Amino acid sequence: MANNKDNKKILMGVIAVLLVILIGLGVWFAMSIAAKNKAVEVANQARQQAELDRDQTLMNSDFDLLNREFNTLENQRVMIMDDSVKRDLTEKYEAAKLKVEKLQQELKNQKKMSAAEIKKLKDEIAALRAILRNYVEQINQLNQENEALRAENQEIKQENTRLSNRVAETTRQNEHLSERMTLAEKLNVTGVQLMALNKKGKNEKKVSKAKQLMVTFTIPQNNSTPVGEKTIYLRIISPSGQLLGGGGTFPFEGANVEYTAKKTIEYAGEEIGGIHIYWDVNTALTAGQYTVELFTGNYRLASKSLSLN
């Protein structure tokens, strides 16, 4: 009996020891699992925080890029002619920019950032990007409109140049036609001759003995010349360059010009042949080349060099 009791005590002791061991193992396993879970949780939190930090860094860079892009549009914003549109876009952009800057500062002051806060920052930056895109679309549209206007203005300039050239050409043609018409109205003379005459009115071979000089010429038919009384002025210039004067003066090209002799005729549009104009010699004449000039109606009709012996 005593042995059975001892065996029972021993068995109970062994069982107690096993229970203690099992309980210890259970506690150890529980603590190990808890520690492992804690480590995983810490690692996950660290990874998430790292991702949040990276997202914030990327968003900060994105925000800086948007800011630079907006600043590059500063000079182009003047192209938006509608002040209300320009003001509305600028106010929206500046308001969104302030929100982003405020969120950035708040997150910078926090040791940890939440996903919700990062998402809010992302949304604000997206709104900022949308406003910038609207700006760019407005400016691109204005560029296209301005380009179309420049092309239209260039076409108008070219058309105006063509019109100006045509007007100038028409004016030139009209002036040329007017000049031709004026010249067509001018009297013509042909067959201009100079002769020395003696006191009997006959041909004198020696000009030094001449008592008169006679110029003869013909006025051909010209239907363009107005009919009526015409005064023809004669100028004779000696070989020494002296005008054989004494006749008086007549108006020509705004000046009064001396003449040698004159003759008035009645012109009816038909040819008039054998017209004579005489000059009485009142100075010594020498042989040589004499210049005969005929004028009427502010026109020089003829200028011819003729020789007298």
Coordinates of C-alpha atoms in Angstrom, one line a residue:
M1 CA 0.0 0.0 0.0
A2 CA 2.8 2.3 0.9
N3 CA 4.4 1.8 -2.5
N4 CA 1.2 2.6 -4.3
K5 CA 0.9 5.9 -2.4
D6 CA 4.5 6.8 -3.2
N7 CA 3.9 6.0 -6.9
K8 CA 0.9 8.2 -6.9
K9 CA 2.8 11.1 -5.3
I10 CA 5.5 10.7 -7.9
L11 CA 3.0 10.6 -10.7
M12 CA 1.3 13.7 -9.4
G13 CA 4.6 15.5 -9.1
V14 CA 5.5 14.5 -12.7
I15 CA 2.1 15.7 -13.9
A16 CA 2.5 19.0 -12.0
V17 CA 5.9 19.5 -13.5
L18 CA 4.6 18.8 -17.0
L19 CA 1.7 21.2 -16.4
V20 CA 4.1 23.9 -15.3
I21 CA 6.3 23.2 -18.4
L22 CA 3.2 23.3 -20.7
I23 CA 2.0 26.5 -19.1
G24 CA 5.4 28.0 -19.5
L25 CA 5.6 27.0 -23.1
G26 CA 2.2 28.3 -23.8
V27 CA 3.1 31.6 -22.2
W28 CA 6.3 31.7 -24.2
F29 CA 4.6 31.0 -27.4
A30 CA 1.9 33.6 -26.7
M31 CA 4.6 36.2 -26.0
S32 CA 6.5 35.2 -29.1
I33 CA 3.5 35.5 -31.3
A34 CA 2.6 38.9 -29.7
A35 CA 6.1 40.1 -30.2
K36 CA 6.1 38.9 -33.8
N37 CA 2.8 40.6 -34.5
K38 CA 4.1 43.8 -32.8
A39 CA 7.2 43.7 -35.0
V40 CA 5.1 43.2 -38.1
E41 CA 2.8 46.0 -37.1
V42 CA 5.7 48.3 -36.5
A43 CA 7.3 47.4 -39.8
N44 CA 4.0 48.0 -41.6
Q45 CA 3.6 51.4 -39.9
A46 CA 7.2 52.3 -40.9
R47 CA 6.6 51.2 -44.5
Q48 CA 3.3 53.2 -44.6
Q49 CA 5.0 56.2 -43.1
A50 CA 7.8 55.9 -45.7
E51 CA 5.3 55.7 -48.5
L52 CA 3.5 58.8 -47.0
D53 CA 6.8 60.6 -46.8
R54 CA 7.6 59.7 -50.4
D55 CA 4.1 60.8 -51.5
Q56 CA 4.5 64.1 -49.8
T57 CA 8.0 64.6 -51.3
L58 CA 6.6 63.8 -54.8
M59 CA 3.6 66.2 -54.2
N60 CA 5.9 68.9 -53.0
S61 CA 7.9 68.5 -56.2
D62 CA 4.7 68.4 -58.2
F63 CA 3.6 71.6 -56.5
D64 CA 6.9 73.4 -57.2
L65 CA 6.7 72.4 -60.8
L66 CA 3.1 73.7 -61.1
N67 CA 4.3 76.9 -59.5
R68 CA 7.1 77.3 -62.0
E69 CA 4.8 76.6 -64.9
F70 CA 2.3 79.2 -63.6
N71 CA 5.0 81.8 -63.3
T72 CA 6.1 81.1 -66.9
L73 CA 2.6 82.0 -67.9
E74 CA 2.8 85.4 -66.1
N75 CA 3.8 87.3 -69.2
Q76 CA 1.3 85.4 -71.3
R77 CA -1.6 86.2 -69.0
V78 CA -1.7 89.7 -70.5
M79 CA -3.0 88.0 -73.7
I80 CA -6.3 87.2 -71.9
M81 CA -8.1 90.4 -72.9
D82 CA -11.2 89.8 -70.9
D83 CA -10.4 91.3 -67.4
S84 CA -13.1 89.3 -65.7
V85 CA -11.8 86.0 -67.0
K86 CA -8.3 86.9 -66.1
R87 CA -9.3 88.0 -62.6
D88 CA -11.4 84.9 -62.0
L89 CA -8.6 82.5 -63.1
T90 CA -6.0 84.3 -61.1
E91 CA -8.1 84.4 -57.9
K92 CA -8.9 80.6 -58.2
Y93 CA -5.3 79.8 -58.8
E94 CA -4.0 81.9 -55.9
A95 CA -6.7 80.5 -53.5
A96 CA -5.8 76.9 -54.4
K97 CA -2.1 77.7 -54.1
L98 CA -2.7 79.1 -50.5
K99 CA -4.6 75.9 -49.5
V100 CA -1.7 73.7 -50.8
E101 CA 0.9 75.8 -49.0
K102 CA -1.1 75.7 -45.7
L103 CA -1.5 71.9 -45.9
Q104 CA 2.2 71.6 -46.6
Q105 CA 3.1 73.6 -43.6
E106 CA 0.7 71.6 -41.4
L107 CA 2.1 68.3 -42.5
K108 CA 5.7 69.6 -42.1
N109 CA 4.9 70.4 -38.4
Q110 CA 3.5 66.9 -37.8
K111 CA 5.8 64.0 -37.0
K112 CA 3.4 61.6 -38.7
M113 CA 1.1 62.1 -41.6
S114 CA -2.2 60.3 -42.1
A115 CA -3.3 58.8 -45.4
A116 CA -6.4 61.1 -45.2
E117 CA -4.2 64.2 -45.0
I118 CA -2.0 63.1 -47.9
K119 CA -5.1 62.4 -50.0
K120 CA -6.4 65.9 -49.1
L121 CA -3.1 67.4 -50.3
K122 CA -3.3 65.3 -53.5
D123 CA -6.8 66.6 -54.2
E124 CA -5.8 70.2 -53.6
I125 CA -2.8 69.8 -56.0
A126 CA -5.1 68.2 -58.6
A127 CA -7.4 71.2 -58.3
L128 CA -4.4 73.5 -58.8
R129 CA -3.4 71.5 -61.9
A130 CA -6.9 71.8 -63.3
I131 CA -6.8 75.6 -62.9
L132 CA -3.4 75.7 -64.6
R133 CA -4.7 73.6 -67.4
N134 CA -7.6 76.0 -67.8
Y135 CA -5.1 78.8 -68.0
V136 CA -3.1 77.1 -70.7
E137 CA -6.2 76.3 -72.7
Q138 CA -7.3 79.9 -72.5
I139 CA -3.9 81.2 -73.7
N140 CA -3.7 78.6 -76.5
Q141 CA -7.1 79.6 -77.7
L142 CA -6.0 83.2 -77.7
N143 CA -2.8 82.3 -79.5
Q144 CA -4.8 80.6 -82.2
E145 CA -7.2 83.5 -82.5
N146 CA -4.3 86.0 -82.6
E147 CA -2.6 83.9 -85.2
A148 CA -5.8 83.9 -87.3
L149 CA -6.0 87.7 -86.8
R150 CA -2.4 88.1 -87.8
A151 CA -2.9 86.0 -90.9
E152 CA -6.1 88.1 -91.7
N153 CA -4.2 91.3 -91.1
Q154 CA -1.4 90.2 -93.4
E155 CA -3.9 89.3 -96.1
I156 CA -5.5 92.7 -95.7
K157 CA -2.1 94.4 -95.9
Q158 CA -1.3 92.5 -99.0
E159 CA -4.7 93.4 -100.5
N160 CA -4.2 97.0 -99.6
T161 CA -0.7 97.0 -101.2
R162 CA -2.2 95.4 -104.4
L163 CA -4.9 98.1 -104.4
S164 CA -2.4 100.9 -103.8
N165 CA -0.3 99.5 -106.7
R166 CA -3.3 99.4 -108.9
V167 CA -4.3 103.0 -107.9
A168 CA -0.7 104.2 -108.5
E169 CA -0.6 102.4 -111.9
T170 CA -4.0 103.9 -112.9
T171 CA -2.8 107.3 -111.8
R172 CA 0.4 106.9 -113.8
Q173 CA -1.6 105.7 -116.8
N174 CA -4.0 108.7 -116.5
E175 CA -1.1 111.1 -116.2
H176 CA 0.6 109.6 -119.2
L177 CA -2.7 109.7 -121.1
S178 CA -3.3 113.3 -120.0
E179 CA 0.3 114.1 -121.2
R180 CA -0.3 112.4 -124.5
M181 CA -3.6 114.2 -124.9
T182 CA -1.9 117.5 -124.1
L183 CA 0.9 116.8 -126.5
A184 CA -1.6 115.8 -129.1
E185 CA -3.2 119.2 -128.8
K186 CA 0.1 120.9 -129.4
L187 CA 0.7 122.6 -132.8
N188 CA 3.3 120.9 -135.0
V189 CA 5.6 122.7 -137.3
T190 CA 7.6 121.2 -140.2
G191 CA 10.0 122.5 -142.9
V192 CA 11.6 125.2 -140.8
Q193 CA 14.0 127.3 -143.0
L194 CA 16.0 130.5 -142.4
M195 CA 16.9 132.9 -145.2
A196 CA 18.8 136.2 -145.5
L197 CA 17.0 138.8 -147.7
N198 CA 18.2 142.0 -149.3
K199 CA 16.4 145.3 -149.4
K200 CA 14.2 144.1 -152.3
G201 CA 13.1 141.0 -150.3
K202 CA 15.2 138.7 -152.5
N203 CA 17.6 136.0 -151.3
E204 CA 20.9 137.5 -150.1
K205 CA 23.9 135.2 -150.4
K206 CA 26.0 137.1 -147.8
V207 CA 24.3 137.4 -144.4
S208 CA 26.5 140.3 -143.6
K209 CA 24.6 142.3 -146.3
A210 CA 21.1 141.1 -145.3
K211 CA 18.4 143.7 -144.4
Q212 CA 16.0 141.1 -143.2
L213 CA 16.0 137.5 -141.9
M214 CA 13.0 135.3 -142.9
V215 CA 11.9 132.1 -141.2
T216 CA 9.4 129.9 -143.1
F217 CA 7.6 126.8 -141.9
T218 CA 4.4 124.8 -142.3
I219 CA 1.8 123.8 -139.7
P220 CA 0.4 120.4 -140.5
Q221 CA -3.3 119.3 -140.0
N222 CA -4.0 118.3 -136.4
N223 CA -7.6 117.5 -135.5
S224 CA -6.7 117.4 -131.8
T225 CA -5.5 121.0 -131.7
P226 CA -8.2 123.4 -130.6
V227 CA -9.0 125.8 -133.4
G228 CA -8.7 129.6 -133.1
E229 CA -6.2 132.4 -133.1
K230 CA -2.6 131.3 -132.4
T231 CA 0.4 133.6 -131.7
I232 CA 3.7 132.2 -132.7
Y233 CA 6.9 133.6 -131.2
L234 CA 10.2 133.4 -133.0
R235 CA 13.7 133.5 -131.4
I236 CA 16.8 133.7 -133.5
I237 CA 20.2 133.2 -131.8
S238 CA 23.3 134.3 -133.6
P239 CA 26.5 132.2 -133.9
S240 CA 28.0 134.1 -131.0
G241 CA 25.0 133.1 -128.8
Q242 CA 23.3 136.5 -128.9
L243 CA 19.5 136.7 -129.2
L244 CA 18.5 138.9 -132.2
G245 CA 16.0 140.8 -130.1
G246 CA 13.7 143.8 -130.2
G247 CA 10.4 142.0 -130.2
G248 CA 9.5 142.0 -126.5
T249 CA 8.8 139.2 -124.1
F250 CA 6.2 136.3 -123.8
P251 CA 5.3 134.1 -120.9
F252 CA 6.9 130.6 -120.9
E253 CA 7.0 128.1 -118.1
G254 CA 6.5 130.7 -115.4
A255 CA 9.0 133.2 -116.8
N256 CA 9.1 136.1 -119.3
V257 CA 11.2 135.2 -122.4
E258 CA 12.5 137.6 -124.9
Y259 CA 11.6 137.0 -128.6
T260 CA 12.8 138.2 -131.9
A261 CA 9.5 138.5 -133.8
K262 CA 6.0 137.1 -133.6
K263 CA 3.1 136.3 -135.9
T264 CA -0.6 135.7 -135.2
I265 CA -2.5 133.2 -137.4
E266 CA -6.0 131.7 -137.5
Y267 CA -5.9 128.0 -137.1
A268 CA -8.9 125.9 -138.3
G269 CA -7.4 122.5 -138.0
E270 CA -6.2 122.3 -141.5
E271 CA -2.6 122.5 -142.8
I272 CA -1.2 126.0 -143.2
G273 CA 1.9 126.1 -145.4
G274 CA 4.3 128.8 -146.3
I275 CA 4.1 130.8 -143.0
H276 CA 6.7 133.6 -142.9
I277 CA 8.0 135.6 -140.0
Y278 CA 10.3 138.5 -140.7
W279 CA 12.9 140.3 -138.6
D280 CA 14.5 143.5 -139.6
V281 CA 18.2 143.4 -139.2
N282 CA 19.4 146.0 -136.6
T283 CA 22.9 144.7 -135.8
A284 CA 25.9 143.3 -137.7
L285 CA 25.5 139.7 -138.7
T286 CA 28.2 137.1 -139.4
A287 CA 28.2 133.9 -141.2
G288 CA 27.7 130.7 -139.1
Q289 CA 25.2 128.5 -137.4
Y290 CA 22.0 130.3 -136.3
T291 CA 19.4 128.7 -134.0
V292 CA 15.8 129.1 -134.8
E293 CA 13.2 128.5 -132.0
L294 CA 9.4 128.7 -132.4
F295 CA 6.9 128.9 -129.4
T296 CA 3.2 129.1 -128.8
G297 CA 0.8 128.3 -126.0
N298 CA 3.6 127.6 -123.6
Y299 CA 5.0 125.0 -126.0
R300 CA 8.4 125.0 -127.8
L301 CA 7.3 124.0 -131.3
A302 CA 10.7 123.7 -132.8
S303 CA 14.4 124.3 -132.3
K304 CA 16.7 124.0 -135.3
S305 CA 20.2 125.0 -136.2
L306 CA 20.6 126.5 -139.6
S307 CA 23.6 127.8 -141.5
L308 CA 24.0 131.2 -143.1
N309 CA 27.0 132.2 -145.2

